[in-house]
Amino acid sequence: MTGPAVPFREIVLKVHSRCDLACDHCYVYEHADQSWRTRPKTISDHVVSRTAQRLAEHARTHALPSVTVILHGGEPLLAGPARLRRVCEEFTSALAGIAALDLRIHTNGLQLSPRYLDLFDEFDVKVGISLDGDRAANDRHRRYADGRSSHPLVLKAVELLRQDRYRHLDLGLLCTIDIANDPVAVLDALTGLEPPLIDFLLPHATWDDPPPRPDGSPTAYAEWLLTVFDRWQEQGRPVPVRLFSSVLSTLSGGPSLTESLGLAPTDLVVVETDGQLEQVDSLKSAYEGAAATGFDVFTHSFDEVAAHPGVRARQLGLAGVSETCRRCPVVRSCGGGLYTHRYRSPGGFDNPSVYCADLAALIRGIEDRTAAATESAAVRGPYELLAAHQDLTRTLLAVLHDDLGGSGGEAWESAWALAVELEADPAGQEGLDLVLAHPYTRTWLLDALEAVRAGRPVEGPPVERLAASVAAAAVHAGLDLAVPVAHRDGRLFLPTLGEVRVGGAGEPGTALVRADGEGFTVHTGGGALHIARGEGEGPLWSPVRRLGGAGSVQATDGPGPVPTLVLDDLDPYRTCFGTPAAQRLSPAASDAWSASLAAAWELLAETVPEQAAEAAAVLTTLTPLTGGAPVQVGRHGYGALGIAAEGDAHTLATALLRGFRRTKLRALAEVTDLYASDRSWDHRMPWQEEREEPVPFSRLLSETYERVGLGLFAPQFLAGIPQALDMIEEAAETTVDGKQLLAVMRKEINGTHGTSGRNGCTTDVERAAMR
């Protein structure tokens, strides 16, 4: 096992080893490990003190910002208020000034009273209560030794915790599943108590001691949980359910929210009443001594426990699950299931979970039920993607303003106030939207944010760009707003408009830009210069040129007009591509660009009209490059391409289409998660040479997406595409939105006829691609 051990951020402290209930499904008393019989009933002062010291030492060594201590048992309330106070005082004192302390207690609730809750309020101890549903469900297992029901007292504890003075301590309800119980009745009983959280737990079982399945169904637990899920949805999800939230999170590319699922490494250690340090408690279900480490708080540090092979095995993520699990498409969500549930003698834990079929059915069932509601609109349409990027840019601007916290100086604060004034006018808001949508606005924002967060001073052009953007927005809106804009080297650049020569080389200063209905005027110490709307090139004015559109070169006989694109060879932030951007083009070179674009676009509109139409709707900016690859995507917002305009119309058309696919996929990845856990698996693309190394999922997806678009224009790119689409569908990395994009790609190569996918028919395009 390689790599450093994961530090513990959570300890389970056994404050009492006995219980006042006789639950027949309890892993402590009813399963394989019976070590509780030899342990002290109550934790001693010495164990408490030594454990607190060990945790403080561990937190300091690893600079942990916070640690969680869960008071557990047996039944922890049997330790009594005085013992629990000593525990809270010791840990609070030991962690003071080192790490924030999150104290919790998990209890059956029978002993809960205001006396305990006042103590917990004093130390901010959060309380979780075990309850298996309505009375019939709860009494199936949670009874006293003499068979009496525990349900009335548990409800009394829950109601006490719901009182206004204690509600802030409520951690929620833990429910162990029994498929003999009515799932709807169980959920209704739990949600009716309005807990802040419900945690459903699969009963602990192994391959040696499998869970009961009364009807023999391999997915009985999934069916029970999906019935609960459907009821939960029907109720409007009134209470968070950790199990469901975790699956929904991982399906969308997020983290697991529970130890029972997902690939996150464990960071938990158990301290028994005698000071013995053990692995996660549920291992007691596997065999006698399964949780033991041989360590204790008196002679061993938590770092030594973290390096124990048994603990490390649960910190390996994907490498720690069985080979069967590593190949499974849902492993990112299920994580191979709870470690305990994988046990089978004599081989140990290198197996899928005994609930494997249940977990797969549950995850796929939740995905099927929620995909339509959770899919990102940005994947569905170009305008939704544009809107998402507009929102992202505005968010980044607000974040930059907050992060600067006044350090941008008077120039920034003045420009921000003018932007707020501009926003109050509908025309001004539209003008600001236009400037913020310019792709190189994103480049500026990202560069400035990185500088702020790296502690570098943000001054000069990064600060001055806001005023230039506000001035340009006012010009677009035709609003009479005077905006002071700093300039350097005698050049004043207004994004999306152009550059005004206001001084000599190397001459800095500030000009006042004022819009009017006919254009705008730049006032400097040396006088005023008026730039009329649509004014062409002059000695003091270099406008941003536009390719295509009215008044420029057009495709004469093609099925659609050439889109109007900005030819941006002026913006200082256009240098975001791997290849240097060209300097200002001559008028003749600009005309040649426009003619080349017209010819290439005519070819695209004839061959791939749908892609051409979408590209025309979202591409806004082309920046000439001095060499390198024919097309490049850089650090910018959606809608820009870096282009080296060389070759014939077909070469440029291919470059434009390739660039459009790249920039669209990049734009999608910026507003939604198409995949997760990239580089955890390797994939061999169907068109790869045998000698080439396998690639991560991100490259498989990007090359497939690009080739699907190119294949409709040049069929040779379709080779291997059906196989690649199947690989993406079966990959564990693909999220809900990734599968939505997969459906879009299948639709693209299939046109508007027939069905596709592993369960559909093979179309002519797919058959041709497989030849």
PDB file of N, CA and C in Angstrom, residues 645-720:
ATOM      1  N   ALA A 645      -5.457  31.083 -40.219  1.00  0.00           N
ATOM      2  CA  ALA A 645      -6.231  30.983 -41.468  1.00  0.00           C
ATOM      3  C   ALA A 645      -5.310  30.628 -42.623  1.00  0.00           C
ATOM      4  N   GLU A 646      -5.088  29.346 -42.796  1.00  0.00           N
ATOM      5  CA  GLU A 646      -4.234  28.864 -43.876  1.00  0.00           C
ATOM      6  C   GLU A 646      -4.938  27.718 -44.578  1.00  0.00           C
ATOM      7  N   GLY A 647      -4.597  27.470 -45.805  1.00  0.00           N
ATOM      8  CA  GLY A 647      -5.163  26.352 -46.538  1.00  0.00           C
ATOM      9  C   GLY A 647      -6.445  26.713 -47.262  1.00  0.00           C
ATOM     10  N   ASP A 648      -7.050  25.686 -47.863  1.00  0.00           N
ATOM     11  CA  ASP A 648      -8.248  25.911 -48.661  1.00  0.00           C
ATOM     12  C   ASP A 648      -9.493  25.957 -47.787  1.00  0.00           C
ATOM     13  N   ALA A 649     -10.656  26.086 -48.434  1.00  0.00           N
ATOM     14  CA  ALA A 649     -11.921  26.211 -47.708  1.00  0.00           C
ATOM     15  C   ALA A 649     -12.202  24.972 -46.865  1.00  0.00           C
ATOM     16  N   HIS A 650     -11.888  23.800 -47.386  1.00  0.00           N
ATOM     17  CA  HIS A 650     -12.157  22.570 -46.643  1.00  0.00           C
ATOM     18  C   HIS A 650     -11.310  22.513 -45.378  1.00  0.00           C
ATOM     19  N   THR A 651     -10.028  22.931 -45.461  1.00  0.00           N
ATOM     20  CA  THR A 651      -9.139  22.937 -44.298  1.00  0.00           C
ATOM     21  C   THR A 651      -9.651  23.892 -43.234  1.00  0.00           C
ATOM     22  N   LEU A 652     -10.071  25.094 -43.659  1.00  0.00           N
ATOM     23  CA  LEU A 652     -10.576  26.064 -42.694  1.00  0.00           C
ATOM     24  C   LEU A 652     -11.913  25.609 -42.104  1.00  0.00           C
ATOM     25  N   ALA A 653     -12.752  25.009 -42.956  1.00  0.00           N
ATOM     26  CA  ALA A 653     -14.042  24.511 -42.453  1.00  0.00           C
ATOM     27  C   ALA A 653     -13.816  23.424 -41.400  1.00  0.00           C
ATOM     28  N   THR A 654     -12.878  22.529 -41.653  1.00  0.00           N
ATOM     29  CA  THR A 654     -12.557  21.479 -40.687  1.00  0.00           C
ATOM     30  C   THR A 654     -12.044  22.083 -39.385  1.00  0.00           C
ATOM     31  N   ALA A 655     -11.174  23.098 -39.511  1.00  0.00           N
ATOM     32  CA  ALA A 655     -10.633  23.754 -38.326  1.00  0.00           C
ATOM     33  C   ALA A 655     -11.740  24.445 -37.529  1.00  0.00           C
ATOM     34  N   LEU A 656     -12.645  25.121 -38.220  1.00  0.00           N
ATOM     35  CA  LEU A 656     -13.746  25.800 -37.544  1.00  0.00           C
ATOM     36  C   LEU A 656     -14.636  24.797 -36.808  1.00  0.00           C
ATOM     37  N   LEU A 657     -14.953  23.692 -37.455  1.00  0.00           N
ATOM     38  CA  LEU A 657     -15.813  22.692 -36.847  1.00  0.00           C
ATOM     39  C   LEU A 657     -15.107  22.029 -35.667  1.00  0.00           C
ATOM     40  N   ARG A 658     -13.847  21.710 -35.836  1.00  0.00           N
ATOM     41  CA  ARG A 658     -13.078  21.111 -34.751  1.00  0.00           C
ATOM     42  C   ARG A 658     -13.020  22.069 -33.557  1.00  0.00           C
ATOM     43  N   GLY A 659     -12.742  23.327 -33.856  1.00  0.00           N
ATOM     44  CA  GLY A 659     -12.655  24.325 -32.794  1.00  0.00           C
ATOM     45  C   GLY A 659     -13.981  24.530 -32.089  1.00  0.00           C
ATOM     46  N   PHE A 660     -15.078  24.530 -32.870  1.00  0.00           N
ATOM     47  CA  PHE A 660     -16.397  24.703 -32.271  1.00  0.00           C
ATOM     48  C   PHE A 660     -16.708  23.551 -31.322  1.00  0.00           C
ATOM     49  N   ARG A 661     -16.415  22.315 -31.721  1.00  0.00           N
ATOM     50  CA  ARG A 661     -16.670  21.165 -30.848  1.00  0.00           C
ATOM     51  C   ARG A 661     -15.817  21.250 -29.584  1.00  0.00           C
ATOM     52  N   ARG A 662     -14.575  21.661 -29.725  1.00  0.00           N
ATOM     53  CA  ARG A 662     -13.702  21.753 -28.558  1.00  0.00           C
ATOM     54  C   ARG A 662     -14.179  22.828 -27.582  1.00  0.00           C
ATOM     55  N   THR A 663     -14.507  23.987 -28.132  1.00  0.00           N
ATOM     56  CA  THR A 663     -14.910  25.078 -27.247  1.00  0.00           C
ATOM     57  C   THR A 663     -16.262  24.803 -26.611  1.00  0.00           C
ATOM     58  N   LYS A 664     -17.142  24.080 -27.308  1.00  0.00           N
ATOM     59  CA  LYS A 664     -18.439  23.767 -26.718  1.00  0.00           C
ATOM     60  C   LYS A 664     -18.275  22.757 -25.582  1.00  0.00           C
ATOM     61  N   LEU A 665     -17.466  21.719 -25.791  1.00  0.00           N
ATOM     62  CA  LEU A 665     -17.265  20.736 -24.731  1.00  0.00           C
ATOM     63  C   LEU A 665     -16.612  21.387 -23.518  1.00  0.00           C
ATOM     64  N   ARG A 666     -15.664  22.261 -23.767  1.00  0.00           N
ATOM     65  CA  ARG A 666     -15.000  22.982 -22.677  1.00  0.00           C
ATOM     66  C   ARG A 666     -16.001  23.861 -21.939  1.00  0.00           C
ATOM     67  N   ALA A 667     -16.874  24.515 -22.691  1.00  0.00           N
ATOM     68  CA  ALA A 667     -17.888  25.368 -22.072  1.00  0.00           C
ATOM     69  C   ALA A 667     -18.851  24.538 -21.223  1.00  0.00           C
ATOM     70  N   LEU A 668     -19.238  23.379 -21.715  1.00  0.00           N
ATOM     71  CA  LEU A 668     -20.115  22.501 -20.941  1.00  0.00           C
ATOM     72  C   LEU A 668     -19.438  22.066 -19.643  1.00  0.00           C
ATOM     73  N   ALA A 669     -18.167  21.716 -19.743  1.00  0.00           N
ATOM     74  CA  ALA A 669     -17.450  21.236 -18.564  1.00  0.00           C
ATOM     75  C   ALA A 669     -17.296  22.323 -17.508  1.00  0.00           C
ATOM     76  N   GLU A 670     -17.402  23.585 -17.923  1.00  0.00           N
ATOM     77  CA  GLU A 670     -17.260  24.683 -16.966  1.00  0.00           C
ATOM     78  C   GLU A 670     -18.541  24.957 -16.181  1.00  0.00           C
ATOM     79  N   VAL A 671     -19.678  24.500 -16.689  1.00  0.00           N
ATOM     80  CA  VAL A 671     -20.937  24.787 -15.995  1.00  0.00           C
ATOM     81  C   VAL A 671     -21.633  23.534 -15.486  1.00  0.00           C
ATOM     82  N   THR A 672     -21.127  22.348 -15.823  1.00  0.00           N
ATOM     83  CA  THR A 672     -21.723  21.119 -15.306  1.00  0.00           C
ATOM     84  C   THR A 672     -20.669  20.024 -15.283  1.00  0.00           C
ATOM     85  N   ASP A 673     -20.901  18.991 -14.487  1.00  0.00           N
ATOM     86  CA  ASP A 673     -19.955  17.871 -14.400  1.00  0.00           C
ATOM     87  C   ASP A 673     -20.385  16.777 -15.372  1.00  0.00           C
ATOM     88  N   LEU A 674     -19.582  16.560 -16.395  1.00  0.00           N
ATOM     89  CA  LEU A 674     -19.860  15.512 -17.373  1.00  0.00           C
ATOM     90  C   LEU A 674     -19.249  14.179 -16.944  1.00  0.00           C
ATOM     91  N   TYR A 675     -18.284  14.236 -16.062  1.00  0.00           N
ATOM     92  CA  TYR A 675     -17.628  13.024 -15.583  1.00  0.00           C
ATOM     93  C   TYR A 675     -17.000  13.328 -14.229  1.00  0.00           C
ATOM     94  N   ALA A 676     -16.647  12.284 -13.520  1.00  0.00           N
ATOM     95  CA  ALA A 676     -15.989  12.421 -12.217  1.00  0.00           C
ATOM     96  C   ALA A 676     -14.884  11.385 -12.119  1.00  0.00           C
ATOM     97  N   SER A 677     -13.996  11.570 -11.156  1.00  0.00           N
ATOM     98  CA  SER A 677     -12.907  10.612 -10.900  1.00  0.00           C
ATOM     99  C   SER A 677     -12.056  10.374 -12.138  1.00  0.00           C
ATOM    100  N   ASP A 678     -11.796  11.444 -12.884  1.00  0.00           N
ATOM    101  CA  ASP A 678     -10.956  11.302 -14.073  1.00  0.00           C
ATOM    102  C   ASP A 678      -9.572  10.783 -13.677  1.00  0.00           C
ATOM    103  N   ARG A 679      -9.018   9.925 -14.504  1.00  0.00           N
ATOM    104  CA  ARG A 679      -7.701   9.298 -14.330  1.00  0.00           C
ATOM    105  C   ARG A 679      -7.711   8.167 -13.299  1.00  0.00           C
ATOM    106  N   SER A 680      -8.889   7.821 -12.813  1.00  0.00           N
ATOM    107  CA  SER A 680      -8.964   6.637 -11.950  1.00  0.00           C
ATOM    108  C   SER A 680      -8.965   5.361 -12.780  1.00  0.00           C
ATOM    109  N   TRP A 681      -9.468   5.434 -13.996  1.00  0.00           N
ATOM    110  CA  TRP A 681      -9.486   4.313 -14.927  1.00  0.00           C
ATOM    111  C   TRP A 681      -8.774   4.749 -16.203  1.00  0.00           C
ATOM    112  N   ASP A 682      -8.288   3.787 -16.966  1.00  0.00           N
ATOM    113  CA  ASP A 682      -7.701   4.053 -18.285  1.00  0.00           C
ATOM    114  C   ASP A 682      -8.563   3.392 -19.353  1.00  0.00           C
ATOM    115  N   HIS A 683      -8.617   4.024 -20.513  1.00  0.00           N
ATOM    116  CA  HIS A 683      -9.438   3.516 -21.608  1.00  0.00           C
ATOM    117  C   HIS A 683      -8.614   3.494 -22.895  1.00  0.00           C
ATOM    118  N   ARG A 684      -8.812   2.456 -23.676  1.00  0.00           N
ATOM    119  CA  ARG A 684      -8.153   2.378 -24.980  1.00  0.00           C
ATOM    120  C   ARG A 684      -9.175   2.747 -26.047  1.00  0.00           C
ATOM    121  N   MET A 685      -8.935   3.864 -26.699  1.00  0.00           N
ATOM    122  CA  MET A 685      -9.883   4.349 -27.705  1.00  0.00           C
ATOM    123  C   MET A 685      -9.857   3.445 -28.933  1.00  0.00           C
ATOM    124  N   PRO A 686     -11.003   3.243 -29.559  1.00  0.00           N
ATOM    125  CA  PRO A 686     -11.071   2.306 -30.694  1.00  0.00           C
ATOM    126  C   PRO A 686     -10.132   2.661 -31.840  1.00  0.00           C
ATOM    127  N   TRP A 687      -9.806   3.931 -32.006  1.00  0.00           N
ATOM    128  CA  TRP A 687      -8.948   4.338 -33.126  1.00  0.00           C
ATOM    129  C   TRP A 687      -7.472   4.425 -32.725  1.00  0.00           C
ATOM    130  N   GLN A 688      -7.151   4.017 -31.500  1.00  0.00           N
ATOM    131  CA  GLN A 688      -5.760   4.066 -31.057  1.00  0.00           C
ATOM    132  C   GLN A 688      -4.931   2.948 -31.677  1.00  0.00           C
ATOM    133  N   GLU A 689      -3.666   3.257 -31.909  1.00  0.00           N
ATOM    134  CA  GLU A 689      -2.705   2.223 -32.282  1.00  0.00           C
ATOM    135  C   GLU A 689      -2.419   1.352 -31.058  1.00  0.00           C
ATOM    136  N   GLU A 690      -2.120   0.101 -31.267  1.00  0.00           N
ATOM    137  CA  GLU A 690      -1.886  -0.837 -30.171  1.00  0.00           C
ATOM    138  C   GLU A 690      -0.741  -0.385 -29.277  1.00  0.00           C
ATOM    139  N   ARG A 691       0.249   0.286 -29.864  1.00  0.00           N
ATOM    140  CA  ARG A 691       1.422   0.693 -29.079  1.00  0.00           C
ATOM    141  C   ARG A 691       1.155   1.935 -28.223  1.00  0.00           C
ATOM    142  N   GLU A 692       0.054   2.620 -28.472  1.00  0.00           N
ATOM    143  CA  GLU A 692      -0.257   3.830 -27.720  1.00  0.00           C
ATOM    144  C   GLU A 692      -0.785   3.496 -26.330  1.00  0.00           C
ATOM    145  N   GLU A 693      -0.481   4.372 -25.386  1.00  0.00           N
ATOM    146  CA  GLU A 693      -0.919   4.177 -24.005  1.00  0.00           C
ATOM    147  C   GLU A 693      -2.413   4.444 -23.876  1.00  0.00           C
ATOM    148  N   PRO A 694      -3.103   3.712 -23.003  1.00  0.00           N
ATOM    149  CA  PRO A 694      -4.510   4.030 -22.717  1.00  0.00           C
ATOM    150  C   PRO A 694      -4.637   5.464 -22.197  1.00  0.00           C
ATOM    151  N   VAL A 695      -5.822   6.015 -22.306  1.00  0.00           N
ATOM    152  CA  VAL A 695      -6.029   7.421 -21.973  1.00  0.00           C
ATOM    153  C   VAL A 695      -7.078   7.545 -20.862  1.00  0.00           C
ATOM    154  N   PRO A 696      -7.089   8.683 -20.142  1.00  0.00           N
ATOM    155  CA  PRO A 696      -8.134   8.900 -19.142  1.00  0.00           C
ATOM    156  C   PRO A 696      -9.470   9.193 -19.813  1.00  0.00           C
ATOM    157  N   PHE A 697     -10.524   9.138 -19.028  1.00  0.00           N
ATOM    158  CA  PHE A 697     -11.865   9.327 -19.557  1.00  0.00           C
ATOM    159  C   PHE A 697     -12.031  10.694 -20.219  1.00  0.00           C
ATOM    160  N   SER A 698     -11.441  11.731 -19.656  1.00  0.00           N
ATOM    161  CA  SER A 698     -11.599  13.075 -20.213  1.00  0.00           C
ATOM    162  C   SER A 698     -11.156  13.121 -21.670  1.00  0.00           C
ATOM    163  N   ARG A 699     -10.073  12.402 -21.997  1.00  0.00           N
ATOM    164  CA  ARG A 699      -9.615  12.406 -23.386  1.00  0.00           C
ATOM    165  C   ARG A 699     -10.508  11.536 -24.260  1.00  0.00           C
ATOM    166  N   LEU A 700     -10.963  10.409 -23.728  1.00  0.00           N
ATOM    167  CA  LEU A 700     -11.896   9.577 -24.485  1.00  0.00           C
ATOM    168  C   LEU A 700     -13.143  10.387 -24.851  1.00  0.00           C
ATOM    169  N   LEU A 701     -13.684  11.112 -23.898  1.00  0.00           N
ATOM    170  CA  LEU A 701     -14.883  11.903 -24.149  1.00  0.00           C
ATOM    171  C   LEU A 701     -14.601  13.026 -25.135  1.00  0.00           C
ATOM    172  N   SER A 702     -13.513  13.757 -24.942  1.00  0.00           N
ATOM    173  CA  SER A 702     -13.234  14.911 -25.802  1.00  0.00           C
ATOM    174  C   SER A 702     -12.974  14.484 -27.242  1.00  0.00           C
ATOM    175  N   GLU A 703     -12.199  13.410 -27.432  1.00  0.00           N
ATOM    176  CA  GLU A 703     -11.917  12.973 -28.805  1.00  0.00           C
ATOM    177  C   GLU A 703     -13.168  12.398 -29.464  1.00  0.00           C
ATOM    178  N   THR A 704     -13.977  11.676 -28.691  1.00  0.00           N
ATOM    179  CA  THR A 704     -15.210  11.128 -29.254  1.00  0.00           C
ATOM    180  C   THR A 704     -16.151  12.245 -29.656  1.00  0.00           C
ATOM    181  N   TYR A 705     -16.315  13.243 -28.785  1.00  0.00           N
ATOM    182  CA  TYR A 705     -17.209  14.363 -29.076  1.00  0.00           C
ATOM    183  C   TYR A 705     -16.743  15.112 -30.323  1.00  0.00           C
ATOM    184  N   GLU A 706     -15.446  15.319 -30.425  1.00  0.00           N
ATOM    185  CA  GLU A 706     -14.899  16.018 -31.582  1.00  0.00           C
ATOM    186  C   GLU A 706     -15.090  15.191 -32.857  1.00  0.00           C
ATOM    187  N   ARG A 707     -14.831  13.899 -32.769  1.00  0.00           N
ATOM    188  CA  ARG A 707     -14.934  13.043 -33.954  1.00  0.00           C
ATOM    189  C   ARG A 707     -16.382  12.871 -34.424  1.00  0.00           C
ATOM    190  N   VAL A 708     -17.338  12.873 -33.489  1.00  0.00           N
ATOM    191  CA  VAL A 708     -18.736  12.794 -33.906  1.00  0.00           C
ATOM    192  C   VAL A 708     -19.076  13.992 -34.793  1.00  0.00           C
ATOM    193  N   GLY A 709     -18.675  15.196 -34.359  1.00  0.00           N
ATOM    194  CA  GLY A 709     -18.943  16.384 -35.156  1.00  0.00           C
ATOM    195  C   GLY A 709     -18.224  16.358 -36.487  1.00  0.00           C
ATOM    196  N   LEU A 710     -16.944  15.989 -36.451  1.00  0.00           N
ATOM    197  CA  LEU A 710     -16.163  15.952 -37.690  1.00  0.00           C
ATOM    198  C   LEU A 710     -16.636  14.839 -38.620  1.00  0.00           C
ATOM    199  N   GLY A 711     -17.117  13.726 -38.026  1.00  0.00           N
ATOM    200  CA  GLY A 711     -17.525  12.595 -38.841  1.00  0.00           C
ATOM    201  C   GLY A 711     -18.716  12.906 -39.726  1.00  0.00           C
ATOM    202  N   LEU A 712     -19.554  13.833 -39.299  1.00  0.00           N
ATOM    203  CA  LEU A 712     -20.695  14.220 -40.135  1.00  0.00           C
ATOM    204  C   LEU A 712     -20.250  15.074 -41.310  1.00  0.00           C
ATOM    205  N   PHE A 713     -19.078  15.683 -41.172  1.00  0.00           N
ATOM    206  CA  PHE A 713     -18.517  16.513 -42.244  1.00  0.00           C
ATOM    207  C   PHE A 713     -17.559  15.711 -43.117  1.00  0.00           C
ATOM    208  N   ALA A 714     -16.782  14.844 -42.455  1.00  0.00           N
ATOM    209  CA  ALA A 714     -15.803  14.001 -43.156  1.00  0.00           C
ATOM    210  C   ALA A 714     -15.922  12.594 -42.587  1.00  0.00           C
ATOM    211  N   PRO A 715     -16.633  11.674 -43.262  1.00  0.00           N
ATOM    212  CA  PRO A 715     -16.995  10.369 -42.690  1.00  0.00           C
ATOM    213  C   PRO A 715     -15.849   9.524 -42.154  1.00  0.00           C
ATOM    214  N   GLN A 716     -14.619   9.775 -42.581  1.00  0.00           N
ATOM    215  CA  GLN A 716     -13.524   8.948 -42.078  1.00  0.00           C
ATOM    216  C   GLN A 716     -13.347   9.074 -40.570  1.00  0.00           C
ATOM    217  N   PHE A 717     -13.840  10.162 -39.984  1.00  0.00           N
ATOM    218  CA  PHE A 717     -13.718  10.349 -38.543  1.00  0.00           C
ATOM    219  C   PHE A 717     -14.701   9.482 -37.759  1.00  0.00           C
ATOM    220  N   LEU A 718     -15.665   8.862 -38.423  1.00  0.00           N
ATOM    221  CA  LEU A 718     -16.657   8.054 -37.724  1.00  0.00           C
ATOM    222  C   LEU A 718     -16.149   6.659 -37.347  1.00  0.00           C
ATOM    223  N   ALA A 719     -14.994   6.289 -37.855  1.00  0.00           N
ATOM    224  CA  ALA A 719     -14.460   4.962 -37.538  1.00  0.00           C
ATOM    225  C   ALA A 719     -14.290   4.794 -36.033  1.00  0.00           C
ATOM    226  N   GLY A 720     -14.900   3.759 -35.498  1.00  0.00           N
ATOM    227  CA  GLY A 720     -14.776   3.464 -34.077  1.00  0.00           C
ATOM    228  C   GLY A 720     -15.732   4.222 -33.176  1.00  0.00           C
TER     229      GLY A 720
END
